[in-house]
Tab-separated table of C-alpha atoms and ligand atoms in Angstrom:
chain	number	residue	atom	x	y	z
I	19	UNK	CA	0.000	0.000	0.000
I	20	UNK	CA	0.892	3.320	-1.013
I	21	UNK	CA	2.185	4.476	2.503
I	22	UNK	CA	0.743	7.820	2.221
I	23	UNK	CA	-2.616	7.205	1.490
I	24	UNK	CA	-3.966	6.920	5.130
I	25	UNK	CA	-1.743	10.039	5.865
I	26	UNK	CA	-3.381	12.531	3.421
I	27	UNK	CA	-7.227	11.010	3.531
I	28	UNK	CA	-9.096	13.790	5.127
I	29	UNK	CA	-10.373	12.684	8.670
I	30	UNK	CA	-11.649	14.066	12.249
I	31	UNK	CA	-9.771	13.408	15.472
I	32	UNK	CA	-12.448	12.444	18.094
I	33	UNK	CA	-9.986	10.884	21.000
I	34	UNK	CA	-7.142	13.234	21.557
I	35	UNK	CA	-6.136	14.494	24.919
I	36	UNK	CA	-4.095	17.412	24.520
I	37	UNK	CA	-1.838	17.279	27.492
I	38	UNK	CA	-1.059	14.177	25.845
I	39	UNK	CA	0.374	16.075	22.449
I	40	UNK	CA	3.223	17.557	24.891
I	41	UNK	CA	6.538	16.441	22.952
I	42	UNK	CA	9.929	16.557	24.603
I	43	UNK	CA	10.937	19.604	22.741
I	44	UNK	CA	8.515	21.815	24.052
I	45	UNK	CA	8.040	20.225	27.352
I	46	UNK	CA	12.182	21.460	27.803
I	47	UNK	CA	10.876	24.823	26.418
I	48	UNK	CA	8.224	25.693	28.626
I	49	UNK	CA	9.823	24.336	31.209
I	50	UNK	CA	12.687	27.088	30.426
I	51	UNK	CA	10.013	29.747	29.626
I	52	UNK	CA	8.664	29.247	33.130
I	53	UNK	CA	11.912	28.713	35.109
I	54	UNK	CA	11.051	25.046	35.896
I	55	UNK	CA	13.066	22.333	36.558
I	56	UNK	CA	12.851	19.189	34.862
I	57	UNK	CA	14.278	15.999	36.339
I	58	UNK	CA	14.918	14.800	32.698
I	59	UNK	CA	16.604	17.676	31.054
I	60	UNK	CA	16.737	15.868	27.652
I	61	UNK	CA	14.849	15.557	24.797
I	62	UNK	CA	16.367	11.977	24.225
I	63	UNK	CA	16.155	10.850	28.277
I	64	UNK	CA	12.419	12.183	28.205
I	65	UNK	CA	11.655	9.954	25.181
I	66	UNK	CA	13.404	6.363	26.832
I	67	UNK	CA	11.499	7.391	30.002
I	68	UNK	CA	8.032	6.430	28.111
I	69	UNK	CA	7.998	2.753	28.736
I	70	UNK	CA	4.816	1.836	29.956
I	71	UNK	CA	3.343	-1.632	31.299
I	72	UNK	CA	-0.305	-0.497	32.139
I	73	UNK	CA	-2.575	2.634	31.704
I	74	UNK	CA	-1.327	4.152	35.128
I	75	UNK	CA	2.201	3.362	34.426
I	76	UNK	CA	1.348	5.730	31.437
I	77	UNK	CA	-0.196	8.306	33.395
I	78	UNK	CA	1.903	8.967	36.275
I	79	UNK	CA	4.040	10.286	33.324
I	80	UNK	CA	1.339	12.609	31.864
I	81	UNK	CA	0.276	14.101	34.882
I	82	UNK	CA	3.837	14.889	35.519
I	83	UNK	CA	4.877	16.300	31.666
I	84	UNK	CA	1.653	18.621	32.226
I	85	UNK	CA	3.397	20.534	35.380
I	86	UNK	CA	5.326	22.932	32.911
I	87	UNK	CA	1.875	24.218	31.740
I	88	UNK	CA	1.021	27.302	33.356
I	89	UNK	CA	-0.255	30.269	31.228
I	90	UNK	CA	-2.349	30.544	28.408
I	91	UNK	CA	0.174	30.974	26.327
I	92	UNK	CA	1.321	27.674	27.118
I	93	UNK	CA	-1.932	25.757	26.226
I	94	UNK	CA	-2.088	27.923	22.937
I	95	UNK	CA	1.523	26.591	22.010
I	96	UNK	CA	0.395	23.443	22.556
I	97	UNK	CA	-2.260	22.819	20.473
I	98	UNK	CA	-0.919	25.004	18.119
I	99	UNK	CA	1.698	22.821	17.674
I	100	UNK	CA	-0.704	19.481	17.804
I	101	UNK	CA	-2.865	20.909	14.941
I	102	UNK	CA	-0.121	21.794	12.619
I	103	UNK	CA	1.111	18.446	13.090
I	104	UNK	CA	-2.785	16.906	12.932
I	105	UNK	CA	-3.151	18.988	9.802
I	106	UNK	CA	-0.165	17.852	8.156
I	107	UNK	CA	-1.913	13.706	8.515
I	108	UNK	CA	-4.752	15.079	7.306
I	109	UNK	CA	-6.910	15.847	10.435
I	110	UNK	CA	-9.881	18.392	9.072
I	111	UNK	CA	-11.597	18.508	12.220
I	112	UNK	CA	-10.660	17.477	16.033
I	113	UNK	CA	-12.458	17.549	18.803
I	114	UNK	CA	-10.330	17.661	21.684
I	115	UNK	CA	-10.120	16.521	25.078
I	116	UNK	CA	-8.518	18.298	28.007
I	117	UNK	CA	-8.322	17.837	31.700
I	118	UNK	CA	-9.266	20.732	33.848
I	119	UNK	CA	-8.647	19.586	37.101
I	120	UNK	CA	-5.027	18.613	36.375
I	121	UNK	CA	-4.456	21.904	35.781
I	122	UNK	CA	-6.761	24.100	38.351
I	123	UNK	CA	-5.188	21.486	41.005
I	124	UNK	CA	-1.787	23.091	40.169
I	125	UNK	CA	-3.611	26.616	40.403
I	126	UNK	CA	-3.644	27.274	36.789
I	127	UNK	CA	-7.302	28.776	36.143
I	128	UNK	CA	-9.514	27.113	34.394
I	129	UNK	CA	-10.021	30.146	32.057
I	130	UNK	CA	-6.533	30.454	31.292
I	131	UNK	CA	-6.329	27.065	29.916
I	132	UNK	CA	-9.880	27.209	28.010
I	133	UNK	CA	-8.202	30.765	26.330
I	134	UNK	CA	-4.813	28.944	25.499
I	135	UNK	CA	-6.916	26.339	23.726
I	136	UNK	CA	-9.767	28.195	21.624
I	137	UNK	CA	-7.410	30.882	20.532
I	138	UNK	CA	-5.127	27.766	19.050
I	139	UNK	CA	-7.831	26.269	17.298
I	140	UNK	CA	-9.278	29.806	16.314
I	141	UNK	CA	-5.828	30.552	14.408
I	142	UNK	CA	-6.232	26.963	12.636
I	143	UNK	CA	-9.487	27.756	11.462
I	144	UNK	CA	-8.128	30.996	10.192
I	145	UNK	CA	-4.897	29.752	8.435
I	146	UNK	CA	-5.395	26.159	7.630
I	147	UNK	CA	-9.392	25.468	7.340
I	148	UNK	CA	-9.824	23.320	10.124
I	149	UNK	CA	-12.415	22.935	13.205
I	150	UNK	CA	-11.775	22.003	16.502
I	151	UNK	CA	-14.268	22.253	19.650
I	152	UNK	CA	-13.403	21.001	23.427
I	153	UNK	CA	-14.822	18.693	25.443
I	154	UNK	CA	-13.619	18.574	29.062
I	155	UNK	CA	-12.856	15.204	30.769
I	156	UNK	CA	-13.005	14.459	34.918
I	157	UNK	CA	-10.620	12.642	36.061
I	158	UNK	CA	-12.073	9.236	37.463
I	159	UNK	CA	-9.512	8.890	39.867
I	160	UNK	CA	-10.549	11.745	41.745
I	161	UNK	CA	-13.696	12.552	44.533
I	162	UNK	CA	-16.801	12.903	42.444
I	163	UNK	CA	-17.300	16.196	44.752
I	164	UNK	CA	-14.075	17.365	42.474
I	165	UNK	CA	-15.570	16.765	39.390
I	166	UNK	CA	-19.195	18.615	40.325
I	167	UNK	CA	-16.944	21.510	41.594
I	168	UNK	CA	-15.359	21.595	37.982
I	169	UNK	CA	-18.355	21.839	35.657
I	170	UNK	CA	-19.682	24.466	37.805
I	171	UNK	CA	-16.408	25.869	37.609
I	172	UNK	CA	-16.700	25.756	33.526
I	173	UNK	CA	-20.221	27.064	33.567
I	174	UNK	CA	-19.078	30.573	33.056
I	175	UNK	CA	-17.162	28.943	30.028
I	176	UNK	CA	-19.765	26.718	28.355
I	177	UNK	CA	-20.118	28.326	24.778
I	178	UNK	CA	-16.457	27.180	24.498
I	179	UNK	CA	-17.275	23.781	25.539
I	180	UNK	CA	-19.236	21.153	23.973
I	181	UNK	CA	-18.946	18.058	25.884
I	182	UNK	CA	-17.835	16.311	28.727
I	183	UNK	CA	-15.992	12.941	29.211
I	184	UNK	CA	-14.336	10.702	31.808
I	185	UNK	CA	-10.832	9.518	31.882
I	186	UNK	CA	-7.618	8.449	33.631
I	187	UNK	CA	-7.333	5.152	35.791
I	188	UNK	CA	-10.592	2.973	34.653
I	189	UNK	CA	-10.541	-0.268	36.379
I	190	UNK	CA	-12.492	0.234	40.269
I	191	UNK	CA	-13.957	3.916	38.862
I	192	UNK	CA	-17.056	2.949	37.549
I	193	UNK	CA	-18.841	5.237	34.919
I	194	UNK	CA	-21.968	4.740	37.024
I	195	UNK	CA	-20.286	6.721	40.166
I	196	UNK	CA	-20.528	9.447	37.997
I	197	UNK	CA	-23.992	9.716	37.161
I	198	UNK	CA	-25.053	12.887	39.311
I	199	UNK	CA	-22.175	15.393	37.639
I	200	UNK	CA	-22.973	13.643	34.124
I	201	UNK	CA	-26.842	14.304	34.267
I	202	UNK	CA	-25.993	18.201	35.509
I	203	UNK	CA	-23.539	18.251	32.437
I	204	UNK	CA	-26.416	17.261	30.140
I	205	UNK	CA	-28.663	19.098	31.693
I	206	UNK	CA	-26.513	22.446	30.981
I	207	UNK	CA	-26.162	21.260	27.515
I	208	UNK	CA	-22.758	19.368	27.450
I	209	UNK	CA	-23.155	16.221	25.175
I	210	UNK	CA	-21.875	13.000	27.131
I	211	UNK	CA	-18.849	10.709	25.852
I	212	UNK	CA	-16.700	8.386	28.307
I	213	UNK	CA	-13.520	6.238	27.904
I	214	UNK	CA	-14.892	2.911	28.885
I	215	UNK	CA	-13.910	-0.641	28.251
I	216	UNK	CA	-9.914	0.723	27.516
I	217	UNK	CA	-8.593	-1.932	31.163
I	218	UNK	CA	-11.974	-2.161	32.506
I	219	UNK	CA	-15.169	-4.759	31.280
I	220	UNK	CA	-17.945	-4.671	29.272
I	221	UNK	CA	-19.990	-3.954	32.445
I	222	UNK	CA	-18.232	-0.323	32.707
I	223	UNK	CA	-19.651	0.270	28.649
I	224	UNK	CA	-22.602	-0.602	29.366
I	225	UNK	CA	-22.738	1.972	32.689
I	226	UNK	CA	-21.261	4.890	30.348
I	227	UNK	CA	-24.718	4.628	27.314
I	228	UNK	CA	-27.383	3.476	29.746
I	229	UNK	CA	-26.412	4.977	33.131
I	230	UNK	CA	-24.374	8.255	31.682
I	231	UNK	CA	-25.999	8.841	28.482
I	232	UNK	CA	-22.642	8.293	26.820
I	233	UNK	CA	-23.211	9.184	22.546
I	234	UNK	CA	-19.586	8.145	22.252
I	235	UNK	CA	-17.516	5.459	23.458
I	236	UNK	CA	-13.724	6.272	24.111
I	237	UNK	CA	-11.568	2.524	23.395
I	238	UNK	CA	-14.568	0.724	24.008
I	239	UNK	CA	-11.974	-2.484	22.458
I	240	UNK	CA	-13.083	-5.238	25.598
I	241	UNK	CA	-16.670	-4.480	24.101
I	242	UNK	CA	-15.806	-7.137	21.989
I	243	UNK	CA	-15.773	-9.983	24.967
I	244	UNK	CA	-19.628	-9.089	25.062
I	245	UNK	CA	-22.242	-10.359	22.376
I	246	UNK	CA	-24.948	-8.388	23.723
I	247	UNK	CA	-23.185	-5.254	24.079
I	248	UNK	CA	-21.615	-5.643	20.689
I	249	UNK	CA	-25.591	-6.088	19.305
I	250	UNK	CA	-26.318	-2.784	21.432
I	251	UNK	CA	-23.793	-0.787	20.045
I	252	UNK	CA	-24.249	-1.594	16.654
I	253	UNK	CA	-27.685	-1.327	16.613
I	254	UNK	CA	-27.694	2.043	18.458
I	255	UNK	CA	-24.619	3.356	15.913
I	256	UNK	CA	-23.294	4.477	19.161
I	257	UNK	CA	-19.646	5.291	17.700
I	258	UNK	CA	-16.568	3.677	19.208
I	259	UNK	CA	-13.517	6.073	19.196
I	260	UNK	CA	-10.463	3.035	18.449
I	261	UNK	CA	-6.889	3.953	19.487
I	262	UNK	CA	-4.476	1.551	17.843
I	263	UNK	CA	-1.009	2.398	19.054
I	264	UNK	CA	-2.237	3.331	22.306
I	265	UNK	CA	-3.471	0.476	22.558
I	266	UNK	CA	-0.023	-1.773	21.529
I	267	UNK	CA	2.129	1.035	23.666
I	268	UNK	CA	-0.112	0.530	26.868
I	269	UNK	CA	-0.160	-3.655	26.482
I	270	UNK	CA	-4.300	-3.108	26.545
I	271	UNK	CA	-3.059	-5.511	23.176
I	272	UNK	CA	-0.108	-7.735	22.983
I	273	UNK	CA	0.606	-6.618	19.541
I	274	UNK	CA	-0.794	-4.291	16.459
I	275	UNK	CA	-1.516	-7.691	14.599
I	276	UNK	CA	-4.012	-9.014	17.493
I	277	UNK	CA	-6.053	-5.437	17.735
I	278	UNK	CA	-9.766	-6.135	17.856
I	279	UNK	CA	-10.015	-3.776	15.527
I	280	UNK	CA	-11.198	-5.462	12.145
I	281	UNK	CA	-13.541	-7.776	14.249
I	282	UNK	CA	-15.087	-4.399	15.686
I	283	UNK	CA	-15.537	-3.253	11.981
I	284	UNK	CA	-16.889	-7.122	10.988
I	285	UNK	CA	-19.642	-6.688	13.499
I	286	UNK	CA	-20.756	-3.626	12.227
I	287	UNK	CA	-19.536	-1.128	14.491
I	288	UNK	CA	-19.363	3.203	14.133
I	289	UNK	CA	-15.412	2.544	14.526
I	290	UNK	CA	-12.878	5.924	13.804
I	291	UNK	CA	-9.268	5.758	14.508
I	292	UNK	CA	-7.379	8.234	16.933
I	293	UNK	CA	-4.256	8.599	18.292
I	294	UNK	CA	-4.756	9.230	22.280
I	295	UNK	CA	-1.893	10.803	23.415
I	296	UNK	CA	0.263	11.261	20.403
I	297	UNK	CA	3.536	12.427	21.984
I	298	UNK	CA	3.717	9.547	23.920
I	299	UNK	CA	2.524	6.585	22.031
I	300	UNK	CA	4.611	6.580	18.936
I	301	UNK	CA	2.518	8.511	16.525
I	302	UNK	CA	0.145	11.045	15.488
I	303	UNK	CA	-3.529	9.986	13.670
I	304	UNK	CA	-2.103	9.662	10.344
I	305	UNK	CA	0.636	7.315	11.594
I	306	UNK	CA	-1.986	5.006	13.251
I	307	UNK	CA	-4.286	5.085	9.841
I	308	UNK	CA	-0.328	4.032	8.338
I	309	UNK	CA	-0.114	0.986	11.074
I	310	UNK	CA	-3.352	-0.478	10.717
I	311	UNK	CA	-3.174	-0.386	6.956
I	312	UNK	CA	-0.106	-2.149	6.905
I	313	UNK	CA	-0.155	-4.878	10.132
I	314	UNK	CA	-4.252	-5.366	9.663
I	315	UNK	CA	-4.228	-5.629	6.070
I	316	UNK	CA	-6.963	-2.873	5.514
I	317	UNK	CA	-7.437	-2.166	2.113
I	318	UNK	CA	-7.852	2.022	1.461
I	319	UNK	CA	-11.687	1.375	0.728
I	320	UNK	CA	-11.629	0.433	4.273
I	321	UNK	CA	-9.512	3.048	6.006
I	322	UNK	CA	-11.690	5.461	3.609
I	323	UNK	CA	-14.586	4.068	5.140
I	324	UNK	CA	-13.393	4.637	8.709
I	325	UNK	CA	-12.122	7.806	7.694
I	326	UNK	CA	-16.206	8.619	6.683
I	327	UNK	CA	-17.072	7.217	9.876
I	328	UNK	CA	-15.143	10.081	11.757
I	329	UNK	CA	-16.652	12.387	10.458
I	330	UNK	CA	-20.056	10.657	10.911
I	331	UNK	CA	-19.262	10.162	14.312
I	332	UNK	CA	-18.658	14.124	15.133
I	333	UNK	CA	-20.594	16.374	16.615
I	334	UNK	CA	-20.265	18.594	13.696
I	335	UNK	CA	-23.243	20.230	12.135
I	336	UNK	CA	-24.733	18.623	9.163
I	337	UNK	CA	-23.390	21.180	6.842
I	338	UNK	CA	-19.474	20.691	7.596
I	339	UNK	CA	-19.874	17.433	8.120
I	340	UNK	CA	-21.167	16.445	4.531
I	341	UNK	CA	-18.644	19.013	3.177
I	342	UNK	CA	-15.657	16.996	4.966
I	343	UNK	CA	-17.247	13.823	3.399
I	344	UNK	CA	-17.190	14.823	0.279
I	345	UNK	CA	-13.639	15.637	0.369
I	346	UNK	CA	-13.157	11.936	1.333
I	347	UNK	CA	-14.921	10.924	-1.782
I	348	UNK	CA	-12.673	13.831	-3.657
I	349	UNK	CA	-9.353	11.904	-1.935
I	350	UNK	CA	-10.930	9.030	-2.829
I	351	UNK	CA	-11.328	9.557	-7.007
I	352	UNK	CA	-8.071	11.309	-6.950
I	353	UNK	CA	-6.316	8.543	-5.758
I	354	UNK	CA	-8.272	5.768	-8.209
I	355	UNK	CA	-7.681	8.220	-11.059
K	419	LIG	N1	-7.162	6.484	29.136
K	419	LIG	C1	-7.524	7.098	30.244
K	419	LIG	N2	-7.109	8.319	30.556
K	419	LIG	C2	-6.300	8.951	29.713
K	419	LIG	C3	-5.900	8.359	28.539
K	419	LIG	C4	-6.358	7.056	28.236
K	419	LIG	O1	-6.056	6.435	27.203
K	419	LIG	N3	-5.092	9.254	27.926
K	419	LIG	C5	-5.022	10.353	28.706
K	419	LIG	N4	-5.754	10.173	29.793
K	420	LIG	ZN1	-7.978	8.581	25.911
């Protein structure tokens, strides 16, 4: 296969934290800009350190890279730099995920980081024709007094929101103990997604559609040890946000060639392909398009198809959404022709 086929097909992010697209380089940078210092001074002794066994042995890491965020400034450097890079592997449209209380914890307001972020994706919409929107994630690990404190917090900031979702350590955080702050977030308007069934079971994807109201499901891969739930999501076309590399890099998978991933697509699944945390799994979306091509044998009709689904699977208005799927047909013809 033509390696750069699943690089340039046009496609939407849907499962991208962006403390997650910190790379070395800039983590040494702002850590200069804001007189901080690093244990790992490095770029090459920050890269070895991101060996990870397990989800948690992956985000003790994270939480720690995201200390050398502090100003707007910062978060707008960030995702400036993740979009470039998204639009480069053809990204059109992301919607991103960030973690408030990470940052508010650390006494970085909330406002400052929600600034950083839509001025970012304000400039890409400006210079390179993309959209982006936010949707804030609590942190599971953390009192679910915490994460009712934070959407109240984000209230004042909820036409530059549109969703919320759950993440860090899964297994022993149920989606269900957060039922209270999800049906407040839906009741202020935020639409409901939730990693679910990334370490943890079936049981936990099942909490985050029919307790939380989830319209998304982030991983979502140990779905696949459940008939039923495998019925329910395909018959509901409740979309499954797939992160391949993440995946491989955080030994959720033994290896690329035993992802669930073309089973999920066989049983009819609304299945898009992200990259997670980019900076620290190996590769950006493109890159993961690139991987499953190659080590799952899909054909391009196939990552074109998931590439459709993406978009499908936004929260994008009708409008931009058909107008993005047309330039997947356009990709498409050009690359037959
Ligand atoms: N799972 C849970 N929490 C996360 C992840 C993930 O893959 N990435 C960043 N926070
Ligand atoms: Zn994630």
């Amino acid at each position: 296969m033509d390696d750069r086929f699943g690089m340039t097909l046009p496609k939407a992010e849907l499962h991208l934290h962006i403390e997650g697209t910190l790379e070395p380089e800039l983590m040494i940078a702002l850590a200069s800009r804001n007189g901080i210092d690093l244990p790992l001074s490095s770029v090459d002794a920050v890269r070895q350190a991101y060996e990870f066994t397990n989800l948690q042995s992956f985000l003790d890491i994270y939480y720690r890279g995201t200390e050398v965020l502090r100003t707007a400034e910062d978060f707008s450097d960030l995702a400036a730099a993740y979009l470039r890079t998204a639009h480069a592997q053809g990204v059109r449209h992301v919607e991103m995920f960030f973690d408030p209380q990470t940052h508010t914890s650390r006494g970085v307001p909330m406002g400052a980081v929600i600034d950083g972020l839509t001025a970012a994706i304000a400039e890409a919409e400006a210079s390179l024709g993309m959209s982006g929107a936010l949707i804030m994630c609590f942190l599971r690990h953390l009192p679910v007094a915490h994460a009712m404190e934070t959407l109240e917090a984000a209230l004042p900031h909820a036409d530059r929101i549109i969703g919320v979702g759950l993440d860090s350590s899964e297994v022993g955080y149920p989606p269900s103990m957060f039922v209270e702050v999800y049906r407040r977030a839906v009741a202020e308007g935020f639409v409901p997604v939730a990693h679910a069934g990334e370490e943890g079971p079936p049981e936990y994807v099942w909490e985050a559609i029919d307790v939380l109201g989830a319209r998304r499901i982030d991983h979502g891969i140990r779905s696949m040890e459940d008939p039923a739930l495998v019925r329910r999501l395909a018959a509901d076309g409740i979309p499954v946000t797939v992160c391949p590399l993440s995946n491989v890099r955080l030994q959720v998978v033994d290896r690329l060639t035993a992802h669930p991933l073309p089973a999920m697509l066989d049983a009819g699944l609304s299945v898009s392909i992200n990259s997670d945390d980019p900076a620290y799994f190996g590769g950006y979306i493109g890159d993961n398009y690139t991987a499953v091509g190659a080590e799952l044998g899909l054909d391009r009709a196939t990552l074109a198809e998931i590439a459709r689904q993406s978009f499908r699977s936004s929260f994008l208005p009708q409008r931009r959404r058909d107008a993005l799927l047309a330039e997947v047909d356009a990709a498409v013809d050009g690359d037959a022709s």
